[in-house]
PDB file of N, CA and C in Angstrom:
ATOM      1  N   MET E   1     171.586 164.384 113.088  1.00  0.00           N
ATOM      2  CA  MET E   1     170.973 164.232 111.782  1.00  0.00           C
ATOM      3  C   MET E   1     170.881 162.739 111.443  1.00  0.00           C
ATOM      4  N   ALA E   2     169.711 162.336 110.955  1.00  0.00           N
ATOM      5  CA  ALA E   2     169.481 160.927 110.635  1.00  0.00           C
ATOM      6  C   ALA E   2     170.171 160.554 109.328  1.00  0.00           C
ATOM      7  N   THR E   3     170.676 159.326 109.289  1.00  0.00           N
ATOM      8  CA  THR E   3     171.274 158.819 108.056  1.00  0.00           C
ATOM      9  C   THR E   3     170.142 158.437 107.093  1.00  0.00           C
ATOM     10  N   PRO E   4     170.448 158.262 105.797  1.00  0.00           N
ATOM     11  CA  PRO E   4     169.398 157.829 104.860  1.00  0.00           C
ATOM     12  C   PRO E   4     168.731 156.521 105.296  1.00  0.00           C
ATOM     13  N   THR E   5     169.510 155.598 105.850  1.00  0.00           N
ATOM     14  CA  THR E   5     168.943 154.329 106.324  1.00  0.00           C
ATOM     15  C   THR E   5     167.968 154.573 107.471  1.00  0.00           C
ATOM     16  N   GLU E   6     168.355 155.436 108.393  1.00  0.00           N
ATOM     17  CA  GLU E   6     167.463 155.757 109.515  1.00  0.00           C
ATOM     18  C   GLU E   6     166.197 156.460 109.030  1.00  0.00           C
ATOM     19  N   GLU E   7     166.348 157.355 108.052  1.00  0.00           N
ATOM     20  CA  GLU E   7     165.185 158.043 107.492  1.00  0.00           C
ATOM     21  C   GLU E   7     164.253 157.052 106.810  1.00  0.00           C
ATOM     22  N   ASN E   8     164.829 156.103 106.059  1.00  0.00           N
ATOM     23  CA  ASN E   8     164.008 155.076 105.405  1.00  0.00           C
ATOM     24  C   ASN E   8     163.250 154.250 106.441  1.00  0.00           C
ATOM     25  N   PHE E   9     163.937 153.881 107.517  1.00  0.00           N
ATOM     26  CA  PHE E   9     163.300 153.095 108.563  1.00  0.00           C
ATOM     27  C   PHE E   9     162.186 153.903 109.225  1.00  0.00           C
ATOM     28  N   ASN E  10     162.436 155.176 109.492  1.00  0.00           N
ATOM     29  CA  ASN E  10     161.401 156.029 110.096  1.00  0.00           C
ATOM     30  C   ASN E  10     160.194 156.157 109.176  1.00  0.00           C
ATOM     31  N   ASP E  11     160.433 156.302 107.875  1.00  0.00           N
ATOM     32  CA  ASP E  11     159.328 156.355 106.912  1.00  0.00           C
ATOM     33  C   ASP E  11     158.542 155.051 106.931  1.00  0.00           C
ATOM     34  N   TYR E  12     159.269 153.926 106.961  1.00  0.00           N
ATOM     35  CA  TYR E  12     158.615 152.617 107.028  1.00  0.00           C
ATOM     36  C   TYR E  12     157.758 152.509 108.281  1.00  0.00           C
ATOM     37  N   LYS E  13     158.290 152.907 109.432  1.00  0.00           N
ATOM     38  CA  LYS E  13     157.539 152.793 110.690  1.00  0.00           C
ATOM     39  C   LYS E  13     156.276 153.650 110.652  1.00  0.00           C
ATOM     40  N   LYS E  14     156.327 154.824 110.022  1.00  0.00           N
ATOM     41  CA  LYS E  14     155.127 155.660 109.871  1.00  0.00           C
ATOM     42  C   LYS E  14     154.085 154.931 109.027  1.00  0.00           C
ATOM     43  N   ALA E  15     154.535 154.346 107.922  1.00  0.00           N
ATOM     44  CA  ALA E  15     153.618 153.605 107.053  1.00  0.00           C
ATOM     45  C   ALA E  15     153.060 152.380 107.776  1.00  0.00           C
ATOM     46  N   GLU E  16     153.905 151.698 108.542  1.00  0.00           N
ATOM     47  CA  GLU E  16     153.456 150.522 109.294  1.00  0.00           C
ATOM     48  C   GLU E  16     152.381 150.911 110.312  1.00  0.00           C
ATOM     49  N   ARG E  17     152.599 152.009 111.035  1.00  0.00           N
ATOM     50  CA  ARG E  17     151.594 152.463 112.010  1.00  0.00           C
ATOM     51  C   ARG E  17     150.267 152.754 111.318  1.00  0.00           C
ATOM     52  N   LYS E  18     150.326 153.396 110.167  1.00  0.00           N
ATOM     53  CA  LYS E  18     149.117 153.716 109.418  1.00  0.00           C
ATOM     54  C   LYS E  18     148.430 152.432 108.938  1.00  0.00           C
ATOM     55  N   ALA E  19     149.209 151.473 108.480  1.00  0.00           N
ATOM     56  CA  ALA E  19     148.648 150.203 108.014  1.00  0.00           C
ATOM     57  C   ALA E  19     147.967 149.455 109.158  1.00  0.00           C
ATOM     58  N   LEU E  20     148.566 149.465 110.336  1.00  0.00           N
ATOM     59  CA  LEU E  20     147.958 148.787 111.485  1.00  0.00           C
ATOM     60  C   LEU E  20     146.687 149.510 111.946  1.00  0.00           C
ATOM     61  N   GLU E  21     146.688 150.825 111.812  1.00  0.00           N
ATOM     62  CA  GLU E  21     145.479 151.593 112.112  1.00  0.00           C
ATOM     63  C   GLU E  21     144.369 151.217 111.132  1.00  0.00           C
ATOM     64  N   LEU E  22     144.719 151.120 109.861  1.00  0.00           N
ATOM     65  CA  LEU E  22     143.759 150.706 108.844  1.00  0.00           C
ATOM     66  C   LEU E  22     143.247 149.295 109.124  1.00  0.00           C
ATOM     67  N   LEU E  23     144.123 148.407 109.545  1.00  0.00           N
ATOM     68  CA  LEU E  23     143.717 147.042 109.876  1.00  0.00           C
ATOM     69  C   LEU E  23     142.687 147.039 111.003  1.00  0.00           C
ATOM     70  N   ARG E  24     142.900 147.862 112.026  1.00  0.00           N
ATOM     71  CA  ARG E  24     141.920 147.949 113.123  1.00  0.00           C
ATOM     72  C   ARG E  24     140.559 148.417 112.597  1.00  0.00           C
ATOM     73  N   GLU E  25     140.578 149.379 111.688  1.00  0.00           N
ATOM     74  CA  GLU E  25     139.332 149.856 111.101  1.00  0.00           C
ATOM     75  C   GLU E  25     138.664 148.763 110.270  1.00  0.00           C
ATOM     76  N   MET E  26     139.467 148.006 109.541  1.00  0.00           N
ATOM     77  CA  MET E  26     138.926 146.931 108.707  1.00  0.00           C
ATOM     78  C   MET E  26     138.309 145.842 109.576  1.00  0.00           C
ATOM     79  N   LYS E  27     138.941 145.530 110.701  1.00  0.00           N
ATOM     80  CA  LYS E  27     138.381 144.523 111.614  1.00  0.00           C
ATOM     81  C   LYS E  27     137.038 144.977 112.164  1.00  0.00           C
ATOM     82  N   ALA E  28     136.876 146.274 112.373  1.00  0.00           N
ATOM     83  CA  ALA E  28     135.612 146.807 112.862  1.00  0.00           C
ATOM     84  C   ALA E  28     134.543 146.767 111.769  1.00  0.00           C
ATOM     85  N   THR E  29     134.969 146.747 110.512  1.00  0.00           N
ATOM     86  CA  THR E  29     134.051 146.740 109.384  1.00  0.00           C
ATOM     87  C   THR E  29     133.593 145.335 109.018  1.00  0.00           C
ATOM     88  N   SER E  30     134.523 144.377 109.074  1.00  0.00           N
ATOM     89  CA  SER E  30     134.213 143.001 108.674  1.00  0.00           C
ATOM     90  C   SER E  30     134.893 142.011 109.605  1.00  0.00           C
ATOM     91  N   PRO E  31     134.133 141.074 110.151  1.00  0.00           N
ATOM     92  CA  PRO E  31     134.755 140.048 110.996  1.00  0.00           C
ATOM     93  C   PRO E  31     135.420 138.936 110.175  1.00  0.00           C
ATOM     94  N   LYS E  32     135.254 138.968 108.860  1.00  0.00           N
ATOM     95  CA  LYS E  32     135.787 137.904 108.006  1.00  0.00           C
ATOM     96  C   LYS E  32     137.245 138.191 107.648  1.00  0.00           C
ATOM     97  N   LYS E  33     138.139 137.370 108.174  1.00  0.00           N
ATOM     98  CA  LYS E  33     139.564 137.565 107.919  1.00  0.00           C
ATOM     99  C   LYS E  33     139.888 137.477 106.433  1.00  0.00           C
ATOM    100  N   MET E  34     139.222 136.581 105.714  1.00  0.00           N
ATOM    101  CA  MET E  34     139.513 136.439 104.291  1.00  0.00           C
ATOM    102  C   MET E  34     139.199 137.729 103.538  1.00  0.00           C
ATOM    103  N   ASP E  35     138.115 138.423 103.900  1.00  0.00           N
ATOM    104  CA  ASP E  35     137.794 139.694 103.248  1.00  0.00           C
ATOM    105  C   ASP E  35     138.923 140.696 103.460  1.00  0.00           C
ATOM    106  N   ILE E  36     139.436 140.763 104.663  1.00  0.00           N
ATOM    107  CA  ILE E  36     140.507 141.703 104.999  1.00  0.00           C
ATOM    108  C   ILE E  36     141.793 141.313 104.279  1.00  0.00           C
ATOM    109  N   GLU E  37     142.123 140.029 104.280  1.00  0.00           N
ATOM    110  CA  GLU E  37     143.338 139.563 103.614  1.00  0.00           C
ATOM    111  C   GLU E  37     143.317 139.919 102.130  1.00  0.00           C
ATOM    112  N   LEU E  38     142.212 139.612 101.479  1.00  0.00           N
ATOM    113  CA  LEU E  38     142.117 139.889 100.042  1.00  0.00           C
ATOM    114  C   LEU E  38     142.170 141.386  99.763  1.00  0.00           C
ATOM    115  N   ALA E  39     141.501 142.177 100.588  1.00  0.00           N
ATOM    116  CA  ALA E  39     141.519 143.628 100.403  1.00  0.00           C
ATOM    117  C   ALA E  39     142.940 144.183 100.532  1.00  0.00           C
ATOM    118  N   LEU E  40     143.703 143.673 101.492  1.00  0.00           N
ATOM    119  CA  LEU E  40     145.080 144.139 101.667  1.00  0.00           C
ATOM    120  C   LEU E  40     145.958 143.731 100.487  1.00  0.00           C
ATOM    121  N   LEU E  41     145.768 142.524  99.978  1.00  0.00           N
ATOM    122  CA  LEU E  41     146.527 142.095  98.798  1.00  0.00           C
ATOM    123  C   LEU E  41     146.152 142.927  97.574  1.00  0.00           C
ATOM    124  N   VAL E  42     144.877 143.211  97.412  1.00  0.00           N
ATOM    125  CA  VAL E  42     144.438 144.063  96.296  1.00  0.00           C
ATOM    126  C   VAL E  42     145.104 145.430  96.400  1.00  0.00           C
ATOM    127  N   ALA E  43     145.232 145.949  97.624  1.00  0.00           N
ATOM    128  CA  ALA E  43     145.878 147.249  97.817  1.00  0.00           C
ATOM    129  C   ALA E  43     147.320 147.223  97.307  1.00  0.00           C
ATOM    130  N   VAL E  44     148.032 146.127  97.529  1.00  0.00           N
ATOM    131  CA  VAL E  44     149.412 146.027  97.045  1.00  0.00           C
ATOM    132  C   VAL E  44     149.422 146.019  95.513  1.00  0.00           C
ATOM    133  N   PHE E  45     148.508 145.271  94.913  1.00  0.00           N
ATOM    134  CA  PHE E  45     148.435 145.258  93.452  1.00  0.00           C
ATOM    135  C   PHE E  45     148.067 146.640  92.912  1.00  0.00           C
ATOM    136  N   GLU E  46     147.155 147.324  93.570  1.00  0.00           N
ATOM    137  CA  GLU E  46     146.769 148.670  93.145  1.00  0.00           C
ATOM    138  C   GLU E  46     147.944 149.643  93.254  1.00  0.00           C
ATOM    139  N   LEU E  47     148.770 149.475  94.256  1.00  0.00           N
ATOM    140  CA  LEU E  47     149.933 150.333  94.444  1.00  0.00           C
ATOM    141  C   LEU E  47     150.870 150.279  93.239  1.00  0.00           C
ATOM    142  N   HIS E  48     151.011 149.106  92.639  1.00  0.00           N
ATOM    143  CA  HIS E  48     151.988 148.888  91.572  1.00  0.00           C
ATOM    144  C   HIS E  48     151.396 148.708  90.174  1.00  0.00           C
ATOM    145  N   LYS E  49     150.082 148.652  90.040  1.00  0.00           N
ATOM    146  CA  LYS E  49     149.476 148.208  88.778  1.00  0.00           C
ATOM    147  C   LYS E  49     149.837 149.043  87.557  1.00  0.00           C
ATOM    148  N   ASP E  50     150.140 150.314  87.741  1.00  0.00           N
ATOM    149  CA  ASP E  50     150.454 151.159  86.588  1.00  0.00           C
ATOM    150  C   ASP E  50     151.902 151.047  86.124  1.00  0.00           C
ATOM    151  N   SER E  51     152.723 150.337  86.916  1.00  0.00           N
ATOM    152  CA  SER E  51     154.135 150.279  86.549  1.00  0.00           C
ATOM    153  C   SER E  51     154.715 148.868  86.449  1.00  0.00           C
ATOM    154  N   LEU E  52     153.989 147.877  86.955  1.00  0.00           N
ATOM    155  CA  LEU E  52     154.526 146.514  86.951  1.00  0.00           C
ATOM    156  C   LEU E  52     153.454 145.503  86.550  1.00  0.00           C
ATOM    157  N   PRO E  53     153.883 144.407  85.903  1.00  0.00           N
ATOM    158  CA  PRO E  53     152.923 143.336  85.603  1.00  0.00           C
ATOM    159  C   PRO E  53     152.531 142.584  86.884  1.00  0.00           C
ATOM    160  N   ALA E  54     151.372 141.962  86.842  1.00  0.00           N
ATOM    161  CA  ALA E  54     150.847 141.251  88.013  1.00  0.00           C
ATOM    162  C   ALA E  54     151.815 140.189  88.533  1.00  0.00           C
ATOM    163  N   SER E  55     152.487 139.492  87.645  1.00  0.00           N
ATOM    164  CA  SER E  55     153.420 138.446  88.096  1.00  0.00           C
ATOM    165  C   SER E  55     154.581 139.042  88.886  1.00  0.00           C
ATOM    166  N   THR E  56     155.027 140.222  88.521  1.00  0.00           N
ATOM    167  CA  THR E  56     156.109 140.880  89.258  1.00  0.00           C
ATOM    168  C   THR E  56     155.613 141.336  90.626  1.00  0.00           C
ATOM    169  N   ILE E  57     154.393 141.832  90.674  1.00  0.00           N
ATOM    170  CA  ILE E  57     153.807 142.245  91.951  1.00  0.00           C
ATOM    171  C   ILE E  57     153.702 141.040  92.882  1.00  0.00           C
ATOM    172  N   ALA E  58     153.272 139.915  92.342  1.00  0.00           N
ATOM    173  CA  ALA E  58     153.186 138.689  93.151  1.00  0.00           C
ATOM    174  C   ALA E  58     154.567 138.297  93.671  1.00  0.00           C
ATOM    175  N   SER E  59     155.588 138.448  92.861  1.00  0.00           N
ATOM    176  CA  SER E  59     156.957 138.144  93.295  1.00  0.00           C
ATOM    177  C   SER E  59     157.407 139.081  94.412  1.00  0.00           C
ATOM    178  N   ILE E  60     157.023 140.345  94.321  1.00  0.00           N
ATOM    179  CA  ILE E  60     157.354 141.306  95.374  1.00  0.00           C
ATOM    180  C   ILE E  60     156.715 140.863  96.687  1.00  0.00           C
ATOM    181  N   ILE E  61     155.447 140.483  96.633  1.00  0.00           N
ATOM    182  CA  ILE E  61     154.737 140.025  97.834  1.00  0.00           C
ATOM    183  C   ILE E  61     155.438 138.806  98.419  1.00  0.00           C
ATOM    184  N   GLN E  62     155.781 137.845  97.564  1.00  0.00           N
ATOM    185  CA  GLN E  62     156.464 136.638  98.037  1.00  0.00           C
ATOM    186  C   GLN E  62     157.811 136.971  98.653  1.00  0.00           C
ATOM    187  N   GLY E  63     158.531 137.911  98.073  1.00  0.00           N
ATOM    188  CA  GLY E  63     159.824 138.316  98.629  1.00  0.00           C
ATOM    189  C   GLY E  63     159.673 138.951  99.999  1.00  0.00           C
ATOM    190  N   HIS E  64     158.658 139.800 100.146  1.00  0.00           N
ATOM    191  CA  HIS E  64     158.416 140.410 101.454  1.00  0.00           C
ATOM    192  C   HIS E  64     158.044 139.352 102.489  1.00  0.00           C
ATOM    193  N   LEU E  65     157.245 138.378 102.076  1.00  0.00           N
ATOM    194  CA  LEU E  65     156.860 137.308 102.999  1.00  0.00           C
ATOM    195  C   LEU E  65     158.090 136.536 103.484  1.00  0.00           C
ATOM    196  N   LYS E  66     159.029 136.272 102.589  1.00  0.00           N
ATOM    197  CA  LYS E  66     160.249 135.559 102.991  1.00  0.00           C
ATOM    198  C   LYS E  66     161.024 136.342 104.047  1.00  0.00           C
ATOM    199  N   GLN E  67     160.939 137.658 103.985  1.00  0.00           N
ATOM    200  CA  GLN E  67     161.650 138.494 104.951  1.00  0.00           C
ATOM    201  C   GLN E  67     160.951 138.530 106.308  1.00  0.00           C
ATOM    202  N   ILE E  68     159.613 138.568 106.317  1.00  0.00           N
ATOM    203  CA  ILE E  68     158.915 138.753 107.594  1.00  0.00           C
ATOM    204  C   ILE E  68     158.493 137.459 108.279  1.00  0.00           C
ATOM    205  N   VAL E  69     158.385 136.367 107.541  1.00  0.00           N
ATOM    206  CA  VAL E  69     157.977 135.101 108.155  1.00  0.00           C
ATOM    207  C   VAL E  69     158.911 134.696 109.304  1.00  0.00           C
ATOM    208  N   PRO E  70     160.217 134.806 109.155  1.00  0.00           N
ATOM    209  CA  PRO E  70     161.074 134.437 110.295  1.00  0.00           C
ATOM    210  C   PRO E  70     160.774 135.267 111.554  1.00  0.00           C
ATOM    211  N   HIS E  71     160.461 136.524 111.388  1.00  0.00           N
ATOM    212  CA  HIS E  71     160.136 137.367 112.543  1.00  0.00           C
ATOM    213  C   HIS E  71     158.882 136.843 113.244  1.00  0.00           C
ATOM    214  N   TYR E  72     157.849 136.536 112.474  1.00  0.00           N
ATOM    215  CA  TYR E  72     156.597 136.067 113.067  1.00  0.00           C
ATOM    216  C   TYR E  72     156.661 134.605 113.488  1.00  0.00           C
ATOM    217  N   SER E  73     157.589 133.848 112.943  1.00  0.00           N
ATOM    218  CA  SER E  73     157.752 132.452 113.354  1.00  0.00           C
ATOM    219  C   SER E  73     158.300 132.351 114.764  1.00  0.00           C
ATOM    220  N   SER E  74     158.957 133.392 115.222  1.00  0.00           N
ATOM    221  CA  SER E  74     159.540 133.356 116.561  1.00  0.00           C
ATOM    222  C   SER E  74     158.549 133.720 117.646  1.00  0.00           C
ATOM    223  N   THR E  75     157.323 134.085 117.261  1.00  0.00           N
ATOM    224  CA  THR E  75     156.297 134.404 118.263  1.00  0.00           C
ATOM    225  C   THR E  75     155.232 133.323 118.265  1.00  0.00           C
ATOM    226  N   LYS E  76     154.694 133.047 119.431  1.00  0.00           N
ATOM    227  CA  LYS E  76     153.659 132.032 119.557  1.00  0.00           C
ATOM    228  C   LYS E  76     152.299 132.701 119.471  1.00  0.00           C
ATOM    229  N   PRO E  77     151.342 132.066 118.762  1.00  0.00           N
ATOM    230  CA  PRO E  77     149.992 132.625 118.735  1.00  0.00           C
ATOM    231  C   PRO E  77     149.342 132.510 120.111  1.00  0.00           C
ATOM    232  N   PRO E  78     148.418 133.421 120.429  1.00  0.00           N
ATOM    233  CA  PRO E  78     147.759 133.318 121.734  1.00  0.00           C
ATOM    234  C   PRO E  78     146.932 132.042 121.827  1.00  0.00           C
ATOM    235  N   ALA E  79     146.780 131.540 123.038  1.00  0.00           N
ATOM    236  CA  ALA E  79     145.984 130.331 123.267  1.00  0.00           C
ATOM    237  C   ALA E  79     144.533 130.608 122.898  1.00  0.00           C
ATOM    238  N   SER E  80     143.884 129.608 122.354  1.00  0.00           N
ATOM    239  CA  SER E  80     142.478 129.740 122.002  1.00  0.00           C
ATOM    240  C   SER E  80     141.643 129.945 123.242  1.00  0.00           C
ATOM    241  N   GLN E  81     140.703 130.874 123.140  1.00  0.00           N
ATOM    242  CA  GLN E  81     139.829 131.155 124.288  1.00  0.00           C
ATOM    243  C   GLN E  81     138.431 130.648 123.988  1.00  0.00           C
ATOM    244  N   ASN E  82     138.153 129.434 124.404  1.00  0.00           N
ATOM    245  CA  ASN E  82     136.822 128.838 124.186  1.00  0.00           C
ATOM    246  C   ASN E  82     136.026 128.831 125.442  1.00  0.00           C
TER     247      ASN E  82
END
């Protein structure tokens, strides 16, 4: 039987897989990264808009970024293919 922490992590991984699937679909829809970035940020604001002020939502985003930036800082971007 999974612990509550394991269940939370499994729920997160399901949501992450769905988000990455959505990202692939968005890339097929628009080659403009800025369009995709803004749409994803709007989605976060839409998720919370009925219960939190915009400034709090922005703080949530910033807090999440502080958590994930170290993970992505340890990976190197692929070499440019010109």
